Amino acid sequence: MLKITALHQIHLSLGARMIQFAGWQMPLQYTSIPEEHRSVRESAGLFDLSHMGEIRLQGKGVFHSVQRLVTNDLAHLNPGEVLYTPMCNSQGGIVDDLLVYRTDQEDFLLVVNAANTEKDYAWIEKQGRGEAKVENLTDEFSLIALQGPRAEEILTELTDLNLSQLLYYHFTQARVKGVNALLSRTGYTGEDGFELCLVSQEAAKLWNALLRAGKPYGLKPIGLGARDTLRLEMGYRLHGNDIDETTSPFEAALGWTVKLSKGDFIGREALEEQTKEGIRRKLIGFQMESRIAPRKGYALFVKELKIGEVTSGSFSPTLQKGIGLGYVDLQHTSPGSSISVGIRGENYPARIVPLPFLTPRINRIGRPCMQK
Amino acid sequence: MYPEGLKYAKTHEWLKVEDNEGKVGITYYAQDHLGDITFVELPQVGAELIKGKSFGTVESFKAVSEFYAPVSGKVVQVNKGLRDNPELLNQDPYGQGWILVVEIANPAEMEELLSPGDYEQWVKQQEEVE
């Protein structure tokens, strides 16, 4: 059975083309992927992300339980702050990557990938939670993202909060057009923006209010198609494509999310070993010389030598070129190097480039992107 | 959606005949089905098309597909504008989104092509299969 979000009828009435994604029926696009992509980069976009999982852990000792589950360090995470982190298995492979919201000293909300929600919940339960209570709240909550350079102006129309006080990767309880929501300054687009987590009964009301308030600013509903091109331009890894249980955070060039100094956590031993023994492959970004799109599974070459494989790829609406992420042998990771991509039996030229492909525009909030 | 005066292939290309030449493009259904087109690879002028065989590649955000020749013959003109603006295939499939002009080698081949009405029926059948 395919699941539908609380906004399903709205998507249909907006004329969305729907697709199956991780067991959910979700909007792929409302008008056109490049048009929606441009809206988010130039004005603003509204996303239904209610397929994402929400897992709440609360109770005595839960700080240590969560600290053990993830590779990043929660010790300096204050209530009201959000942290991006992988959650690894004992081999150092990435079970999922997620956002940790600390609502209180011993109260955490994990926002996880839709395809992994059930797996994550089972994994967390299996690791032992002591006295903590673990709840999968995915079916009760909806998640709406408002992203783009006009996002703050739009949201200001609907709330009394002084949004300039809400820093990147921080959250607060908010009333937005009479609806209670957990409001964070987070996103997956590289633009300034917010994510609103709220009970599903109120989702339609909030969505419609946002869409109406945003109209004069050029706000458009955005489907998963543009969500993917937006995240790819920022080099954000997608679990199931660019990272999975066979890739480690070091291989995925997410070493900044592994804090070996924080004490014990699942996967620590394997990851520590990798810092000593080294890794053999690493995730890189590359840009094609033309509009041709690399796609998952295509081979990467230096001259005739196969050096790796594409894990994500697309035409970039901003750069007007094909771009991709992939793993290559460690000796071939230098930015600027010429490589080629095997596409339908021919090799097409590309160049390794530093990630992200575009400069994120969220620095003005006072913190550089993704840094902790 | 399927203008009169054009002939249609079941593989979703159209052919507009003028004397012994035929202009070729893809149909409204084809471009809608592919979604936003991002890249095309086309043959050179002088290349020989063979009816029913692939003559080029088209990429959209979600799919990779091929163009199939509605008739056989030599390519006499290629729409170079598509290289930098492949979205013309979406925006104006029967106008600025034309793909190439072919010198029709065997006019009898055109008998197998469909009228707008028959093509529309064909498209409806395809949609039911989905």
Coordinates of N, CA and C in Angstrom, one line a residue, chain A residues 129-271:
Chain A
R129 N 17.6 1.2 24.7 CA 17.4 2.6 25.0 C 17.3 3.0 26.5
G130 N 17.6 2.0 27.3 CA 17.5 2.2 28.8 C 16.1 2.6 29.2
E131 N 16.0 3.7 29.9 CA 14.7 4.1 30.3 C 14.0 5.0 29.3
A132 N 14.7 5.3 28.2 CA 14.1 6.2 27.3 C 12.9 5.7 26.5
K133 N 12.1 6.6 26.1 CA 10.9 6.3 25.3 C 11.2 6.6 23.8
V134 N 11.0 5.7 22.9 CA 11.3 5.9 21.5 C 9.9 5.8 20.8
E135 N 9.6 6.9 20.0 CA 8.4 6.9 19.3 C 8.6 7.2 17.8
N136 N 8.0 6.5 16.9 CA 7.9 6.8 15.5 C 6.7 7.7 15.3
L137 N 6.9 9.0 15.1 CA 5.8 9.9 15.0 C 5.5 10.3 13.5
T138 N 6.1 9.6 12.6 CA 6.0 9.9 11.2 C 4.5 10.1 10.7
D139 N 3.7 9.2 11.2 CA 2.3 9.3 10.7 C 1.5 10.4 11.3
E140 N 1.9 10.9 12.5 CA 1.2 12.0 13.1 C 1.7 13.4 12.6
F141 N 2.9 13.4 12.2 CA 3.5 14.7 11.8 C 3.6 14.9 10.3
S142 N 3.5 16.2 9.9 CA 3.8 16.6 8.5 C 5.0 17.5 8.6
L143 N 5.7 17.6 7.5 CA 6.9 18.4 7.4 C 6.8 19.3 6.1
I144 N 6.9 20.6 6.3 CA 6.7 21.5 5.1 C 8.0 22.3 5.1
A145 N 8.6 22.5 4.0 CA 9.8 23.3 3.9 C 9.5 24.5 3.0
L146 N 10.0 25.7 3.5 CA 9.9 26.9 2.7 C 11.3 27.4 2.5
Q147 N 11.7 27.4 1.2 CA 13.2 27.6 0.9 C 13.3 28.7 -0.2
G148 N 14.4 29.5 -0.1 CA 14.6 30.5 -1.1 C 14.9 31.8 -0.5
P149 N 15.5 32.7 -1.3 CA 15.9 34.0 -0.8 C 14.8 34.9 -0.2
R150 N 13.5 34.6 -0.6 CA 12.4 35.4 -0.1 C 11.7 34.7 1.1
A151 N 12.2 33.5 1.5 CA 11.5 32.7 2.5 C 11.3 33.5 3.8
E152 N 12.3 34.3 4.3 CA 12.1 35.0 5.5 C 11.0 36.0 5.4
E153 N 11.0 36.7 4.3 CA 9.9 37.8 4.1 C 8.5 37.1 4.1
I154 N 8.4 36.0 3.5 CA 7.1 35.3 3.4 C 6.6 34.9 4.7
L155 N 7.5 34.2 5.5 CA 7.2 33.7 6.8 C 6.8 34.8 7.7
T156 N 7.5 35.9 7.6 CA 7.3 37.1 8.5 C 5.8 37.6 8.4
E157 N 5.2 37.4 7.2 CA 3.8 37.7 7.0 C 2.9 36.9 7.9
L158 N 3.3 35.8 8.4 CA 2.4 34.9 9.1 C 2.8 34.6 10.5
T159 N 3.8 35.3 11.0 CA 4.2 35.0 12.4 C 4.7 36.3 13.1
D160 N 4.6 36.3 14.4 CA 5.1 37.5 15.1 C 6.5 37.4 15.5
L161 N 7.1 36.2 15.3 CA 8.5 35.9 15.6 C 9.4 36.9 14.8
N162 N 10.5 37.3 15.5 CA 11.5 38.0 14.8 C 12.5 37.0 14.2
L163 N 12.2 36.7 12.9 CA 12.9 35.6 12.3 C 14.4 35.8 12.1
S164 N 14.8 37.1 12.1 CA 16.3 37.4 11.9 C 17.0 36.9 13.1
Q165 N 16.3 36.6 14.2 CA 17.0 36.1 15.4 C 17.1 34.6 15.4
L166 N 16.4 33.9 14.4 CA 16.5 32.5 14.3 C 17.7 32.2 13.4
L167 N 18.8 31.6 14.0 CA 20.0 31.4 13.2 C 19.9 30.1 12.5
Y168 N 20.8 29.9 11.5 CA 20.9 28.7 10.8 C 21.2 27.5 11.7
Y169 N 20.4 26.4 11.5 CA 20.5 25.2 12.3 C 20.1 25.4 13.7
H170 N 19.1 26.4 13.9 CA 18.4 26.6 15.2 C 16.9 26.4 14.9
F171 N 16.2 26.1 16.0 CA 14.8 26.0 15.9 C 14.0 26.5 17.1
T172 N 12.7 26.7 16.9 CA 11.9 27.3 18.0 C 10.5 26.8 17.8
Q173 N 9.7 26.8 18.9 CA 8.3 26.6 18.8 C 7.7 27.9 18.2
A174 N 6.9 27.8 17.2 CA 6.3 29.0 16.6 C 4.8 28.8 16.4
R175 N 4.2 30.0 16.4 CA 2.8 30.0 15.9 C 2.8 30.7 14.5
V176 N 2.4 30.0 13.5 CA 2.4 30.5 12.2 C 0.9 30.5 11.7
K177 N 0.4 31.6 11.5 CA -1.0 31.8 11.1 C -1.9 30.9 12.0
G178 N -1.7 31.0 13.3 CA -2.5 30.3 14.2 C -2.2 28.8 14.4
V179 N -1.2 28.3 13.7 CA -0.9 26.9 13.8 C 0.5 26.7 14.5
N180 N 0.5 25.8 15.5 CA 1.7 25.5 16.2 C 2.6 24.6 15.4
A181 N 3.9 25.0 15.3 CA 4.9 24.3 14.6 C 6.2 24.4 15.2
L182 N 7.0 23.3 15.0 CA 8.4 23.4 15.3 C 9.1 24.0 14.1
L183 N 9.7 25.1 14.2 CA 10.2 25.9 13.1 C 11.7 25.9 13.2
S184 N 12.4 25.4 12.1 CA 13.8 25.4 12.1 C 14.3 26.1 10.9
R185 N 15.5 26.7 11.0 CA 16.2 27.3 9.9 C 17.1 26.3 9.3
T186 N 16.5 25.4 8.5 CA 17.3 24.3 7.9 C 16.8 24.1 6.5
G187 N 17.4 23.2 5.8 CA 16.9 22.9 4.4 C 17.9 22.1 3.7
Y188 N 17.5 21.7 2.4 CA 18.3 20.8 1.6 C 18.5 21.4 0.2
T189 N 18.5 22.7 0.2 CA 18.6 23.4 -1.1 C 19.8 24.3 -1.3
G190 N 20.5 24.7 -0.1 CA 21.6 25.6 -0.2 C 21.1 27.1 -0.1
E191 N 19.8 27.2 -0.1 CA 19.2 28.6 0.0 C 18.9 28.8 1.5
D192 N 18.7 30.1 1.9 CA 18.1 30.3 3.2 C 16.7 29.7 3.2
G193 N 16.2 29.3 4.4 CA 14.9 28.8 4.4 C 14.6 28.1 5.7
F194 N 13.4 27.6 5.8 CA 12.8 27.0 7.0 C 12.2 25.7 6.8
E195 N 12.1 24.9 7.8 CA 11.3 23.7 7.8 C 10.4 23.7 9.0
L196 N 9.1 23.3 8.7 CA 8.1 23.4 9.7 C 7.5 22.0 10.0
C197 N 7.6 21.5 11.2 CA 7.1 20.2 11.6 C 5.9 20.5 12.4
L198 N 4.8 19.8 12.0 CA 3.5 20.1 12.7 C 2.6 18.9 12.6
V199 N 1.5 18.9 13.5 CA 0.6 17.8 13.4 C -0.1 17.8 12.1
S200 N -0.4 16.6 11.5 CA -0.9 16.5 10.2 C -2.2 17.2 10.0
Q201 N -3.0 17.2 11.0 CA -4.4 17.8 10.9 C -4.3 19.3 10.4
E202 N -3.2 20.0 10.8 CA -3.1 21.4 10.5 C -2.3 21.6 9.2
A203 N -1.8 20.6 8.6 CA -0.9 20.7 7.5 C -1.5 21.5 6.3
A204 N -2.7 21.2 5.9 CA -3.3 21.8 4.8 C -3.5 23.3 5.0
K205 N -3.9 23.6 6.3 CA -4.2 25.0 6.6 C -2.9 25.8 6.5
L206 N -1.8 25.3 7.0 CA -0.5 26.0 7.0 C 0.0 26.1 5.5
W207 N -0.1 25.0 4.8 CA 0.4 25.0 3.4 C -0.4 26.1 2.6
N208 N -1.7 26.1 2.7 CA -2.5 27.1 2.0 C -2.1 28.5 2.4
A209 N -2.0 28.7 3.7 CA -1.6 30.1 4.2 C -0.3 30.5 3.6
L210 N 0.7 29.6 3.6 CA 2.0 29.9 3.1 C 2.0 30.2 1.6
L211 N 1.3 29.4 0.9 CA 1.2 29.6 -0.6 C 0.5 30.9 -0.9
R212 N -0.5 31.3 -0.2 CA -1.2 32.5 -0.4 C -0.3 33.7 -0.1
A213 N 0.3 33.6 1.1 CA 1.2 34.7 1.6 C 2.4 34.9 0.7
G214 N 2.8 33.8 0.1 CA 4.0 33.8 -0.7 C 3.8 34.2 -2.2
K215 N 2.6 34.2 -2.6 CA 2.3 34.5 -4.0 C 3.0 35.8 -4.5
P216 N 2.8 36.9 -3.8 CA 3.4 38.2 -4.3 C 4.9 38.1 -4.4
Y217 N 5.5 37.1 -3.7 CA 7.0 37.0 -3.7 C 7.5 36.0 -4.7
G218 N 6.5 35.4 -5.4 CA 6.9 34.4 -6.4 C 7.0 33.0 -5.9
L219 N 6.4 32.7 -4.7 CA 6.5 31.4 -4.1 C 5.7 30.4 -5.0
K220 N 6.4 29.2 -5.2 CA 5.7 28.1 -6.0 C 5.8 26.8 -5.3
P221 N 4.9 25.9 -5.4 CA 5.1 24.6 -4.9 C 6.1 23.8 -5.7
I222 N 6.9 23.0 -5.0 CA 8.1 22.4 -5.6 C 8.0 20.9 -5.4
G223 N 8.2 20.1 -6.4 CA 8.2 18.6 -6.3 C 9.5 18.0 -6.0
L224 N 9.5 16.7 -5.9 CA 10.8 16.0 -5.6 C 11.8 16.1 -6.7
G225 N 11.4 16.3 -7.9 CA 12.3 16.4 -9.1 C 13.3 17.6 -8.8
A226 N 12.7 18.8 -8.6 CA 13.6 19.9 -8.3 C 14.3 19.8 -7.0
R227 N 13.7 19.1 -6.0 CA 14.4 18.9 -4.7 C 15.7 18.2 -5.0
D228 N 15.7 17.2 -5.9 CA 16.9 16.5 -6.2 C 17.9 17.3 -6.9
T229 N 17.5 18.1 -7.9 CA 18.5 18.9 -8.6 C 19.1 20.0 -7.7
L230 N 18.2 20.5 -6.8 CA 18.7 21.6 -5.9 C 19.7 21.0 -4.9
R231 N 19.4 19.8 -4.4 CA 20.4 19.2 -3.4 C 21.7 18.8 -4.1
L232 N 21.6 18.3 -5.3 CA 22.7 17.9 -6.0 C 23.7 19.0 -6.3
E233 N 23.2 20.2 -6.7 CA 24.0 21.4 -7.0 C 24.8 21.8 -5.7
M234 N 24.2 21.4 -4.5 CA 24.9 21.7 -3.3 C 25.8 20.6 -2.8
G235 N 25.8 19.5 -3.6 CA 26.7 18.4 -3.3 C 26.2 17.6 -2.0
Y236 N 24.9 17.8 -1.6 CA 24.4 17.1 -0.5 C 24.2 15.7 -0.9
R237 N 24.7 14.7 0.0 CA 24.6 13.3 -0.3 C 23.2 12.9 -0.1
L238 N 22.8 11.9 -0.9 CA 21.4 11.3 -0.8 C 21.6 9.9 -0.3
H239 N 21.1 9.6 0.8 CA 21.2 8.2 1.3 C 20.4 7.2 0.4
G240 N 21.1 6.1 0.1 CA 20.5 5.2 -0.9 C 21.2 5.4 -2.3
N241 N 21.7 6.6 -2.5 CA 22.5 6.8 -3.8 C 24.0 7.0 -3.4
D242 N 24.3 8.1 -2.7 CA 25.6 8.5 -2.5 C 26.2 7.9 -1.2
I243 N 25.4 7.6 -0.3 CA 25.9 6.9 0.9 C 24.9 5.8 1.3
D244 N 25.5 4.8 1.9 CA 24.7 3.7 2.3 C 25.5 2.9 3.3
E245 N 25.0 1.7 3.7 CA 25.6 0.9 4.7 C 27.0 0.4 4.3
T246 N 27.4 0.5 3.1 CA 28.7 0.0 2.6 C 29.7 1.2 2.5
T247 N 29.2 2.4 2.7 CA 30.2 3.6 2.6 C 30.3 4.2 4.0
S248 N 31.5 4.7 4.3 CA 31.8 5.3 5.6 C 31.7 6.8 5.4
P249 N 31.5 7.5 6.5 CA 31.5 9.0 6.4 C 32.8 9.5 5.9
F250 N 33.9 8.9 6.1 CA 35.2 9.3 5.6 C 35.2 9.2 4.1
E251 N 34.8 8.0 3.6 CA 34.7 7.8 2.2 C 33.8 8.8 1.5
A252 N 32.7 9.2 2.2 CA 31.7 10.1 1.7 C 32.1 11.5 1.8
A253 N 33.4 11.8 2.2 CA 33.9 13.1 2.5 C 33.0 13.9 3.5
L254 N 32.6 13.1 4.5 CA 31.8 13.7 5.6 C 32.6 13.6 6.9
G255 N 33.9 13.6 6.8 CA 34.7 13.4 7.9 C 34.4 14.4 9.0
W256 N 34.0 15.6 8.7 CA 33.7 16.6 9.7 C 32.5 16.2 10.6
T257 N 31.8 15.2 10.2 CA 30.7 14.7 11.1 C 31.0 13.6 12.0
V258 N 32.3 13.2 12.0 CA 32.8 12.1 12.8 C 33.7 12.7 13.9
K259 N 33.2 12.6 15.2 CA 34.0 13.1 16.3 C 34.5 12.0 17.1
L260 N 35.7 11.5 16.8 CA 36.3 10.4 17.5 C 36.6 10.7 18.9
S261 N 36.8 12.0 19.2 CA 37.1 12.4 20.6 C 36.0 12.4 21.5
K262 N 34.8 12.2 21.0 CA 33.6 12.3 21.9 C 33.4 11.1 22.8
G263 N 34.1 10.0 22.7 CA 33.9 8.9 23.5 C 33.3 7.8 22.6
D264 N 32.7 6.8 23.3 CA 32.3 5.6 22.5 C 31.0 5.9 21.7
F265 N 30.9 5.3 20.5 CA 29.7 5.3 19.7 C 29.8 4.2 18.7
I266 N 28.6 3.8 18.1 CA 28.6 2.6 17.2 C 29.4 3.0 16.0
G267 N 30.3 2.1 15.6 CA 31.1 2.3 14.4 C 32.5 3.0 14.7
R268 N 32.6 3.4 16.0 CA 33.8 4.1 16.3 C 35.1 3.4 16.0
E269 N 35.1 2.1 16.4 CA 36.4 1.3 16.2 C 36.8 1.2 14.7
A270 N 35.7 0.9 13.9 CA 36.0 0.8 12.5 C 36.4 2.1 11.9
L271 N 35.8 3.2 12.3 CA 36.2 4.5 11.8 C 37.6 4.9 12.2

